[in-house]
């Protein structure tokens, strides 16, 4: 671990380096001024005259700074000119040395790093809103930062590669993203990046190095035990290690996808629903065809291929593996070769197969295998692994049924966890409920909100988030979900959002509560819908007037005078009703 | 012996002595106060200040502070002198001389503090 540059001492560093040139400059000016006061001259009338210190300093000041101004207060004598000539060259030497030192100082790598560090530390310290600490700005980190930015949440980035840190500055984020090129394994760096900052709301470790992610997880656990940490782990050992000291969210992209694939094979609708709910905000999800059951071929039996094979076997789908090495389990069907050639594919029975998974570590091999296989069997369901996000143009052009992009999977999973903590239990519920339930729900939601990824958020009914509603509920009124989900612009219209999950204060929960479900103080709602519904609902929950209109259809009078007049009118109306 | 310390001590003491040399004499008599001595005092004081740049210690910070005070007072004195001679046109009157000398007296005090700190630092290091 490299020790941190002492960013506190930049000022002292500069002063120390500038000491010699400044002293030289002062000495030169002093000699020049002194010489000029001693050099004999004559005034306009030819009387002997010497420059005073005041005039000498004035003359040297503009001569030494190369402004040049003429000879004052009288034309110089030759002795004075001789001395001035010497002064000019002395001052040039002085300035050249000083400027040289300044430029050398500015070009100094240590100083630049110290400046960058100080700016970064200052920017993080001055953050006054919740932010996530993102370690590693690779493909996944980039996606996460972009999504966070779109969600209006700040991010702080620590990334080892300076080029990638430069990318952040070029990238047009709505909010500034403080970033530093440093090793996130260093706990000091993590502290500077805001790990112990009171506004830090989570740590996301997405470096491509498992041990670095582990180090970040440990640092987060020890230095900020209450912060949720999301960590990427590609090997099982690392994941187990992270789990052993309480990292809350561990994401293994391949395992995650294998899990999704398993779901896709036995419950395609639940899988679609999951994909739709966890998509990146602002993107549209396309409805894929469902993976068919039958013979599958897996090209490449690495970490990912092995997981896919296991998942398929668990779903009782027969698998043929194409790889150069035999698989460790002897009972699996295995063809030696590489999947990019037609022979191996034919030998694996591509004509009769229903699906192909191309999952080697090389994007070119994967695409080549997929193209060859489609030529041999046009109806094939093809899943390709896309290792690098930058290759997406190729994969878009190929139009695979599913392209697996590890960086995207991690990003989706992170966002699902970060967006709202209520989403995770709801997704768990989706996995457990039957296929018919998911199908009905998916159909219902996508006809209402379309296939673009919906807004998912949670609202909590308490004095902070929903003061108006909380007040009414405390007064003993009964308010149902459907009553609140009306448009504040016209209460006949209901808001384009659905309550998907409701968590009660007493650890009870309701999945897909009906419109008649009464709300209670302390309830937490998971809502799915269009972004405009969020603002409208926020208004309804927080403002007494809007809430009253939404609930009763009557506009409350605003302002003290109008309230008085309205109260008077009400009293008069009651009196009239009572009298006759 | 450390050359850096010698130079440092030399400039600090020289700043104080030049300052003192300028300061002694009747406070309002221009004949007792030589302008070249004031000039030398200012230059040496500025160099002494620069020598204190970049010292991170507590004593270094106090050194720098006292030196800056001395610079400020001496430069103010020089400005008063220049103003009296070139702007008002009265030349060095008793009043102007008195204010120049009293300003340099303030600088002298700061320089003496500097010297005391220097001595204290030296004694501390002996132990």
XYZ file of C-alpha atoms in Angstrom:
707
model
C 0.000 0.000 0.000
C 1.412 3.352 -0.937
C 1.292 6.033 1.742
C -0.957 8.942 0.984
C 0.572 12.135 -0.270
C 0.386 14.690 2.512
C -2.250 16.842 1.019
C -2.247 19.229 3.957
C 1.195 20.496 3.165
C 0.846 21.676 -0.426
C 1.136 25.254 0.677
C 4.323 24.562 2.564
C 5.707 22.600 -0.350
C 5.181 25.531 -2.672
C 6.659 28.005 -0.223
C 9.682 25.815 0.314
C 10.329 25.461 -3.394
C 9.783 29.155 -4.096
C 12.167 30.276 -1.392
C 15.331 30.424 -3.505
C 13.887 32.201 -6.569
C 12.070 34.765 -4.453
C 15.181 35.553 -2.442
C 17.136 35.923 -5.682
C 14.483 38.270 -7.045
C 14.544 40.431 -3.931
C 18.316 40.606 -3.949
C 18.364 41.590 -7.622
C 15.792 44.313 -7.129
C 17.551 45.549 -4.010
C 20.902 45.800 -5.813
C 19.266 47.506 -8.776
C 17.436 50.055 -6.652
C 20.475 50.753 -4.527
C 22.704 51.214 -7.596
C 20.189 53.527 -9.203
C 20.064 55.789 -6.128
C 23.874 55.989 -6.162
C 24.391 56.529 -9.889
C 25.044 60.215 -10.663
C 22.690 62.032 -13.000
C 21.664 65.552 -13.917
C 18.290 67.293 -13.824
C 16.739 69.454 -16.533
C 18.886 72.428 -15.564
C 22.120 70.453 -15.569
C 22.448 70.313 -11.766
C 23.697 67.071 -10.265
C 20.765 64.939 -9.217
C 20.384 61.443 -7.858
C 17.256 59.369 -7.974
C 15.481 58.984 -4.659
C 14.501 55.475 -3.457
C 10.953 56.227 -4.425
C 11.845 57.002 -8.028
C 14.407 54.245 -8.221
C 11.913 51.626 -7.036
C 9.331 52.971 -9.456
C 11.771 52.778 -12.344
C 13.034 49.295 -11.465
C 9.497 48.002 -10.958
C 8.456 48.775 -14.485
C 11.790 47.991 -16.048
C 12.217 44.643 -14.323
C 8.705 43.548 -15.251
C 9.598 44.441 -18.903
C 6.942 47.086 -19.188
C 9.375 49.903 -20.105
C 8.276 53.448 -19.671
C 11.029 55.951 -20.393
C 13.443 57.688 -18.024
C 12.059 59.625 -15.049
C 12.004 62.229 -13.622
C 14.768 63.521 -15.926
C 16.602 61.921 -18.836
C 19.327 59.616 -17.466
C 23.008 60.305 -17.566
C 25.248 57.710 -19.206
C 26.334 56.358 -15.818
C 22.700 55.779 -14.942
C 22.036 54.096 -18.315
C 25.005 51.804 -17.787
C 23.654 50.724 -14.475
C 20.114 50.288 -15.852
C 21.554 48.059 -18.601
C 23.037 45.790 -15.959
C 19.767 45.898 -13.995
C 17.721 44.786 -17.020
C 19.855 41.696 -17.581
C 19.936 40.859 -13.881
C 16.170 41.073 -13.664
C 15.756 38.871 -16.739
C 17.852 36.214 -15.043
C 15.764 36.601 -11.897
C 12.433 36.259 -13.689
C 13.604 33.387 -15.850
C 14.705 31.460 -12.784
C 11.493 32.229 -10.901
C 9.211 31.296 -13.791
C 11.234 28.157 -14.462
C 10.781 27.121 -10.840
C 7.057 27.884 -10.966
C 6.523 25.809 -14.095
C 8.632 22.952 -12.784
C 6.558 23.085 -9.619
C 3.265 23.019 -11.515
C 4.430 20.142 -13.692
C 5.511 18.199 -10.631
C 3.569 14.943 -10.474
C 3.554 14.815 -6.717
C 2.141 18.301 -6.516
C -0.529 17.597 -9.104
C -1.530 14.484 -7.226
C -1.596 16.437 -4.007
C -3.793 19.071 -5.652
C -6.152 16.432 -7.051
C -6.335 14.747 -3.672
C -7.035 17.995 -1.889
C -9.755 18.971 -4.349
C -11.300 15.536 -4.000
C -11.204 15.534 -0.206
C -12.709 19.010 -0.172
C -15.448 18.072 -2.631
C -16.379 15.001 -0.594
C -16.293 16.853 2.691
C -18.600 19.522 1.318
C -21.245 17.071 0.142
C -24.447 17.878 1.972
C -26.733 15.275 0.443
C -26.796 11.486 0.506
C -24.237 9.838 -1.741
C -22.943 6.391 -2.611
C -19.274 5.528 -2.577
C -18.568 3.632 -5.806
C -15.237 1.799 -5.930
C -14.218 0.872 -9.457
C -15.428 2.790 -12.483
C -15.363 0.044 -15.053
C -18.338 -0.862 -17.195
C -20.526 -1.670 -14.227
C -19.406 1.334 -12.239
C -20.168 3.541 -15.223
C -23.660 2.113 -15.579
C -24.322 2.505 -11.879
C -23.101 6.087 -11.786
C -25.224 6.935 -14.779
C -28.309 5.363 -13.233
C -27.651 7.030 -9.866
C -27.249 10.332 -11.644
C -30.556 9.817 -13.398
C -32.169 8.948 -10.066
C -30.792 12.176 -8.631
C -28.454 10.522 -6.146
C -24.850 11.663 -5.840
C -21.909 9.321 -6.241
C -18.240 9.482 -5.267
C -15.857 7.368 -7.317
C -12.540 5.762 -6.412
C -10.861 4.167 -9.412
C -7.344 2.829 -9.897
C -7.000 3.755 -13.550
C -6.356 7.425 -14.216
C -7.702 7.241 -17.760
C -11.075 6.120 -16.447
C -11.124 8.917 -13.890
C -10.550 11.273 -16.808
C -13.575 9.733 -18.520
C -15.770 10.754 -15.597
C -14.881 14.380 -16.150
C -15.684 14.103 -19.850
C -18.942 12.331 -19.169
C -21.778 14.800 -18.793
C -23.343 13.967 -15.474
C -26.046 16.236 -14.156
C -24.329 16.481 -10.774
C -20.585 16.615 -10.238
C -19.082 13.238 -9.468
C -15.999 13.665 -7.273
C -13.455 11.083 -8.416
C -9.913 10.167 -7.509
C -7.374 7.874 -9.098
C -6.277 5.812 -6.133
C -6.251 2.310 -4.778
C -9.540 1.580 -3.045
C -7.867 -1.160 -1.016
C -6.293 1.561 1.069
C -8.675 2.315 3.952
C -7.300 5.837 4.244
C -8.410 6.507 0.676
C -11.843 5.119 1.473
C -12.056 7.450 4.438
C -11.107 10.409 2.287
C -13.709 9.294 -0.227
C -16.362 9.609 2.439
C -16.726 6.141 3.950
C -17.196 7.684 7.384
C -18.996 10.772 6.071
C -22.388 11.224 7.772
C -24.133 11.519 4.396
C -22.670 8.364 2.894
C -25.538 5.935 2.365
C -23.739 2.939 0.950
C -20.579 1.441 -0.452
C -20.559 -0.292 -3.823
C -17.442 -2.339 -4.561
C -17.271 -3.127 -8.263
C -13.572 -3.438 -9.062
C -12.620 -6.278 -11.340
C -10.388 -7.686 -8.646
C -12.046 -9.962 -6.111
C -9.408 -9.331 -3.467
C -9.864 -5.563 -3.790
C -13.619 -5.959 -3.402
C -12.999 -8.091 -0.358
C -10.690 -5.451 1.116
C -13.345 -2.782 0.552
C -15.980 -4.971 2.155
C -13.766 -5.472 5.215
C -12.995 -1.767 5.477
C -16.673 -0.905 5.170
C -17.613 -3.458 7.813
C -15.055 -2.202 10.322
C -15.041 1.535 9.692
C -18.724 2.047 8.947
C -20.589 -0.982 10.271
C -24.024 0.502 9.667
C -23.502 1.254 5.986
C -24.922 -1.246 3.539
C -22.178 -2.633 1.309
C -22.782 -4.072 -2.150
C -19.888 -6.126 -3.362
C -19.147 -7.948 -6.548
C -17.585 -11.345 -6.113
C -16.777 -13.657 -8.974
C -15.413 -16.579 -7.019
C -17.309 -18.538 -4.421
C -14.481 -18.270 -1.892
C -14.570 -14.507 -1.949
C -18.340 -14.495 -1.659
C -18.171 -16.829 1.324
C -15.486 -14.704 2.901
C -17.543 -11.552 2.423
C -20.606 -13.242 3.834
C -18.682 -14.422 6.894
C -18.322 -10.895 8.187
C -21.718 -9.657 7.289
C -21.523 -7.983 3.895
C -25.155 -7.461 3.176
C -25.286 -7.798 -0.593
C -22.901 -9.972 -2.550
C -23.419 -10.101 -6.276
C -21.972 -12.814 -8.451
C -22.957 -11.966 -12.029
C -22.749 -15.488 -13.386
C -24.637 -17.078 -10.544
C -27.223 -14.359 -10.824
C -27.718 -15.006 -14.482
C -27.811 -18.752 -13.972
C -30.544 -18.156 -11.426
C -32.444 -15.967 -13.869
C -32.048 -18.574 -16.588
C -33.386 -21.270 -14.293
C -36.377 -19.055 -13.666
C -36.722 -18.356 -17.386
C -36.836 -22.079 -18.099
C -39.505 -22.980 -15.606
C -41.364 -19.683 -15.194
C -40.828 -17.382 -18.178
C -43.359 -14.814 -17.038
C -41.799 -14.375 -13.638
C -38.486 -13.925 -15.426
C -39.939 -11.249 -17.693
C -41.445 -9.509 -14.722
C -38.110 -9.531 -12.921
C -36.292 -8.213 -15.971
C -38.838 -5.449 -16.375
C -38.703 -4.406 -12.745
C -34.912 -4.385 -12.462
C -34.089 -2.788 -15.813
C -31.928 0.297 -16.051
C -34.082 3.400 -15.707
C -34.812 5.008 -19.045
C -34.453 1.819 -21.076
C -37.140 -0.331 -22.605
C -37.314 -4.057 -22.031
C -38.139 -6.189 -25.019
C -40.290 -9.167 -24.658
C -38.103 -12.117 -25.623
C -39.457 -15.398 -26.700
C -39.388 -17.866 -23.869
C -36.485 -20.299 -23.802
C -37.747 -23.634 -25.146
C -37.275 -26.956 -23.432
C -35.342 -29.637 -25.300
C -31.731 -30.321 -26.104
C -29.351 -27.466 -25.384
C -25.748 -26.968 -26.434
C -23.261 -25.085 -24.282
C -20.111 -23.786 -25.951
C -17.384 -23.223 -23.415
C -17.300 -24.816 -20.017
C -15.645 -22.175 -17.892
C -17.051 -20.634 -14.729
C -20.156 -19.388 -16.484
C -20.676 -22.490 -18.642
C -20.465 -24.742 -15.622
C -23.136 -22.764 -13.798
C -25.377 -22.789 -16.855
C -24.979 -26.541 -17.206
C -25.827 -27.056 -13.540
C -28.891 -24.849 -13.800
C -30.131 -26.612 -16.906
C -29.627 -30.002 -15.355
C -31.497 -28.877 -12.276
C -34.379 -27.954 -14.581
C -34.114 -31.415 -16.202
C -32.970 -29.984 -19.533
C -30.495 -32.226 -21.405
C -27.214 -30.507 -22.201
C -24.341 -31.140 -24.588
C -21.095 -29.365 -23.810
C -18.547 -28.317 -26.423
C -15.130 -27.598 -24.983
C -11.524 -28.462 -25.529
C -11.227 -30.122 -22.125
C -13.615 -32.770 -20.828
C -15.919 -31.628 -18.028
C -15.105 -32.936 -14.543
C -18.436 -34.747 -14.226
C -18.155 -37.873 -16.366
C -21.855 -38.277 -17.019
C -22.267 -35.079 -19.048
C -22.370 -35.307 -22.823
C -19.225 -33.705 -24.139
C -17.904 -32.977 -27.634
C -14.263 -32.012 -27.999
C -13.579 -28.983 -30.146
C -14.428 -25.370 -30.208
C -17.905 -24.150 -30.927
C -16.910 -21.739 -33.656
C -16.569 -24.547 -36.237
C -19.449 -26.347 -37.900
C -18.093 -29.881 -37.205
C -18.235 -29.645 -33.462
C -21.686 -28.080 -33.579
C -22.981 -30.753 -35.930
C -21.426 -33.448 -33.771
C -23.223 -31.928 -30.792
C -26.500 -32.311 -32.650
C -27.245 -28.712 -33.525
C -29.941 -29.797 -36.013
C -32.083 -31.322 -33.329
C -31.160 -28.893 -30.535
C -33.517 -26.115 -29.424
C -31.030 -23.760 -27.832
C -27.400 -22.747 -27.703
C -25.419 -20.953 -25.020
C -22.179 -19.383 -26.268
C -20.287 -18.515 -23.136
C -16.543 -18.526 -23.649
C -14.462 -15.633 -22.381
C -14.019 -14.238 -25.893
C -16.718 -12.138 -27.515
C -15.516 -12.994 -31.010
C -15.685 -16.731 -30.354
C -19.129 -16.401 -28.860
C -20.486 -14.458 -31.814
C -18.832 -16.790 -34.283
C -20.360 -19.841 -32.603
C -23.768 -18.180 -32.492
C -23.693 -17.203 -36.161
C -22.557 -20.648 -37.298
C -25.183 -22.359 -35.198
C -27.983 -20.145 -36.520
C -26.908 -20.991 -40.059
C -27.160 -24.680 -39.281
C -30.431 -24.362 -37.426
C -32.301 -21.054 -37.955
C -34.866 -21.728 -35.237
C -32.280 -22.029 -32.501
C -32.756 -20.046 -29.260
C -29.399 -18.378 -28.732
C -27.933 -17.025 -25.522
C -24.571 -15.299 -25.936
C -22.280 -14.020 -23.281
C -21.065 -10.516 -24.033
C -17.896 -9.981 -22.047
C -17.289 -6.367 -22.963
C -19.977 -3.725 -22.949
C -18.163 -1.855 -25.749
C -18.949 -4.694 -28.146
C -22.660 -4.062 -27.841
C -22.957 -2.839 -31.447
C -21.904 -6.285 -32.668
C -24.327 -8.033 -30.378
C -27.155 -5.682 -31.303
C -26.504 -6.414 -34.961
C -26.573 -10.135 -34.346
C -29.892 -10.072 -32.513
C -29.398 -12.938 -30.093
C -32.384 -13.996 -28.038
C -30.547 -13.101 -24.877
C -27.204 -11.373 -24.542
C -25.708 -11.832 -21.119
C -23.649 -8.843 -20.098
C -22.106 -9.386 -16.669
C -21.590 -5.675 -16.078
C -25.255 -5.026 -16.808
C -26.432 -7.834 -14.595
C -24.495 -6.436 -11.678
C -25.750 -2.955 -12.401
C -29.384 -4.120 -12.536
C -29.006 -6.014 -9.317
C -27.325 -3.107 -7.555
C -29.983 -0.689 -8.678
C -32.752 -3.009 -7.603
C -31.206 -3.142 -4.140
C -30.301 0.550 -3.987
C -33.473 1.958 -5.471
C -35.652 0.866 -2.648
C -35.076 -1.749 -0.004
C -38.659 -2.960 -0.407
C -38.023 -4.191 -3.944
C -35.865 -7.113 -2.836
C -38.598 -8.816 -0.766
C -41.086 -8.198 -3.557
C -38.802 -9.809 -6.130
C -38.366 -12.743 -3.781
C -42.138 -13.017 -3.678
C -42.276 -12.972 -7.486
C -39.867 -15.887 -7.619
C -41.977 -17.897 -5.206
C -45.474 -17.174 -6.495
C -46.696 -19.343 -9.318
C -46.264 -18.710 -12.994
C -49.946 -17.818 -13.446
C -49.726 -15.054 -10.824
C -46.667 -13.537 -12.486
C -48.259 -13.762 -15.914
C -51.391 -11.947 -14.776
C -49.384 -9.291 -12.948
C -47.001 -8.751 -15.848
C -49.869 -8.459 -18.275
C -51.719 -6.023 -16.055
C -48.696 -3.804 -15.377
C -47.309 -3.708 -18.906
C -50.665 -2.860 -20.446
C -50.910 0.044 -18.023
C -47.339 1.326 -18.077
C -45.824 -0.056 -21.279
C -42.608 -2.004 -21.638
C -40.183 0.730 -20.768
C -38.689 0.283 -17.317
C -41.105 1.804 -14.792
C -40.358 4.075 -11.889
C -40.084 2.075 -8.700
C -40.023 3.874 -5.394
C -41.225 3.587 -1.863
C -43.205 5.926 0.339
C -43.332 5.761 4.062
C -46.283 7.092 5.961
C -44.760 9.062 8.813
C -44.552 12.666 9.902
C -41.454 13.286 7.837
C -42.505 11.889 4.481
C -46.297 12.153 4.608
C -47.279 14.665 7.301
C -50.782 15.340 5.978
C -51.795 11.715 5.661
C -50.171 10.754 8.933
C -52.177 13.466 10.698
C -55.429 12.188 9.255
C -54.644 8.600 10.129
C -53.720 9.588 13.688
C -57.065 11.382 13.966
C -58.718 8.029 13.377
C -59.830 8.472 9.807
C -59.842 5.479 7.501
C -58.016 6.051 4.257
C -57.811 3.344 1.618
C -55.108 2.947 -0.971
C -57.427 3.823 -3.843
C -58.408 7.075 -2.078
C -54.840 8.321 -2.069
C -53.928 7.205 -5.569
C -55.985 9.868 -7.282
C -54.665 12.698 -9.364
C -54.430 16.053 -7.544
C -55.353 17.701 -10.842
C -58.678 15.930 -11.116
C -59.723 13.351 -8.574
C -61.772 11.271 -11.001
C -58.516 10.162 -12.575
C -56.367 7.709 -10.705
C -52.595 8.083 -10.665
C -50.614 5.861 -13.045
C -49.050 3.756 -10.325
C -49.691 0.571 -8.398
C -48.868 -0.402 -4.841
C -46.969 -3.651 -5.182
C -45.962 -4.330 -1.635
C -46.924 -2.946 1.716
C -44.886 -3.379 4.853
C -46.573 -2.710 8.137
C -44.874 -1.455 11.242
C -45.398 -4.778 12.995
C -43.321 -6.734 10.424
C -46.487 -7.816 8.666
C -46.655 -7.401 4.910
C -49.185 -7.511 2.094
C -48.231 -8.392 -1.478
C -50.211 -6.525 -4.140
C -52.686 -4.971 -1.686
C -56.093 -4.279 -3.209
C -57.544 -0.781 -3.632
C -59.673 -1.200 -0.503
C -56.757 -2.013 1.750
C -56.731 0.602 4.550
C -53.518 2.444 5.289
C -52.050 2.635 8.769
C -49.490 5.009 10.253
C -45.963 3.726 9.696
C -46.816 1.771 6.564
C -44.171 1.551 3.891
C -45.394 1.192 0.324
C -43.557 -0.066 -2.736
C -44.943 1.665 -5.790
C -44.536 0.852 -9.449
C -45.632 3.355 -12.043
C -44.804 6.307 -14.210
C -42.470 9.044 -12.946
C -45.172 11.738 -12.905
C -47.196 9.701 -10.433
C -44.357 9.954 -7.944
C -44.432 13.738 -7.773
C -48.223 13.829 -7.628
C -48.346 11.298 -4.815
C -45.615 13.129 -2.945
C -47.739 16.269 -3.086
C -50.858 14.470 -1.925
C -49.152 12.874 1.044
C -47.423 16.020 2.216
C -49.961 18.841 1.745
C -53.133 19.040 3.708
C -54.985 20.942 0.977
C -54.131 18.558 -1.808
C -54.963 15.584 0.382
C -58.289 17.049 1.352
C -59.158 17.674 -2.275
C -58.124 14.186 -3.303
C -60.086 12.577 -0.490
C -63.235 14.717 -0.468
C -63.251 16.716 -3.684
C -63.421 19.993 -1.773
C -60.770 22.692 -1.947
C -59.707 23.889 1.480
C -59.456 27.665 1.864
C -55.899 28.871 2.066
C -54.621 31.757 4.168
C -55.896 33.103 7.467
C -58.529 35.498 6.019
C -60.083 32.932 3.743
C -60.121 30.377 6.528
C -62.012 32.831 8.744
C -64.518 33.606 5.986
C -64.996 29.929 5.230
C -65.524 29.112 8.914
C -68.097 31.895 9.153
C -69.897 30.653 6.055
C -69.936 27.105 7.410
C -71.440 28.287 10.681
C -74.094 30.247 8.840
C -74.891 27.213 6.711
C -75.250 24.989 9.785
C -77.452 27.556 11.498
C -79.703 27.757 8.452
C -79.976 23.992 8.351
C -80.884 23.854 12.040
C -83.402 26.751 12.100
C -86.268 25.625 9.896
C 27.471 23.271 12.613
C 24.738 23.657 10.072
C 25.172 26.184 7.244
C 21.440 26.632 6.901
C 21.197 27.615 10.569
C 24.071 30.034 10.227
C 22.464 31.817 7.293
C 19.098 31.846 9.004
C 20.493 33.270 12.235
C 22.613 35.763 10.327
C 19.672 37.255 8.483
C 17.443 37.430 11.514
C 20.006 39.142 13.647
C 21.062 41.398 10.767
C 17.446 42.439 10.228
C 17.178 43.354 13.905
C 20.487 45.237 14.024
C 19.835 47.249 10.859
C 16.415 48.065 12.159
C 17.931 49.163 15.438
C 20.548 51.238 13.630
C 17.879 53.100 11.776
C 15.761 53.529 14.873
C 18.324 55.090 17.254
C 18.530 58.852 17.376
C 16.056 61.674 18.028
C 12.675 60.613 16.928
C 11.919 63.807 14.962
C 15.346 64.669 13.602
C 15.754 63.523 9.982
C 19.514 63.872 10.211
C 19.653 60.952 12.695
C 17.923 58.518 10.373
C 19.566 57.392 7.178
C 17.375 56.316 4.287
C 19.926 53.742 3.079
C 19.771 52.044 6.442
C 16.001 51.825 6.159
C 16.385 50.366 2.680
C 18.857 47.762 3.925
C 16.592 46.930 6.837
C 13.637 46.325 4.496
C 15.595 44.105 2.110
C 17.172 42.009 4.857
C 13.848 41.701 6.597
C 12.196 40.473 3.391
C 14.940 37.909 2.879
C 14.597 36.781 6.493
C 10.873 36.307 5.874
C 11.465 34.223 2.778
C 13.943 32.070 4.674
C 11.157 31.191 7.072
C 8.906 30.010 4.233
C 8.035 26.366 4.252
C 8.818 25.685 7.884
C 6.069 23.425 9.158
C 6.879 23.600 12.855
C 5.003 25.685 15.384
C 8.066 27.829 16.080
C 8.583 28.288 12.351
C 5.034 29.589 12.056
C 5.604 32.148 14.849
C 8.893 33.157 13.223
C 7.117 33.759 9.949
C 4.394 35.758 11.672
C 6.779 38.084 13.503
C 8.799 38.590 10.342
C 5.694 39.478 8.374
C 4.814 42.040 11.030
C 8.289 43.574 10.773
C 8.027 43.719 6.959
C 4.663 45.357 7.163
C 5.859 48.040 9.594
C 9.058 48.770 7.655
C 7.252 49.005 4.338
C 4.717 51.315 5.958
C 7.585 53.452 7.205
C 9.101 53.594 3.713
C 5.738 54.529 2.258
C 5.325 57.359 4.751
C 8.803 58.552 3.817
C 8.046 58.457 0.089
C 4.707 60.202 0.643
C 6.289 62.978 2.690
C 9.040 63.634 0.167
C 7.289 63.148 -3.151
C 3.581 63.650 -2.629
C 3.095 66.345 -0.024
C 6.207 68.155 -1.199
C 7.063 69.336 2.340
C 10.093 67.056 2.598
C 10.993 65.271 5.843
C 9.311 67.402 8.472
C 9.651 66.576 12.163
C 6.183 65.066 12.139
C 6.869 62.810 9.153
C 10.196 61.717 10.601
C 8.574 60.886 13.908
C 5.970 58.642 12.277
C 8.583 56.902 10.095
C 10.801 56.245 13.092
C 7.965 55.087 15.294
C 6.838 52.663 12.604
C 10.356 51.313 12.380
C 10.294 51.093 16.180
C 7.338 48.757 15.904
C 9.245 46.687 13.381
C 12.190 46.635 15.753
C 10.006 45.163 18.433
C 8.858 42.408 16.084
C 12.469 41.763 15.095
C 13.469 41.515 18.754
C 10.702 38.934 19.276
C 12.142 37.071 16.306
C 15.581 37.079 17.847
C 14.182 35.927 21.189
C 12.434 33.033 19.461
C 15.677 32.203 17.687
C 17.528 32.142 20.992
C 14.826 30.077 22.652
C 14.892 27.587 19.808
C 18.635 27.287 20.013
C 18.550 26.710 23.759
C 15.833 24.107 23.418
C 17.931 22.207 20.923
C 20.964 22.196 23.155
C 19.120 20.181 25.713
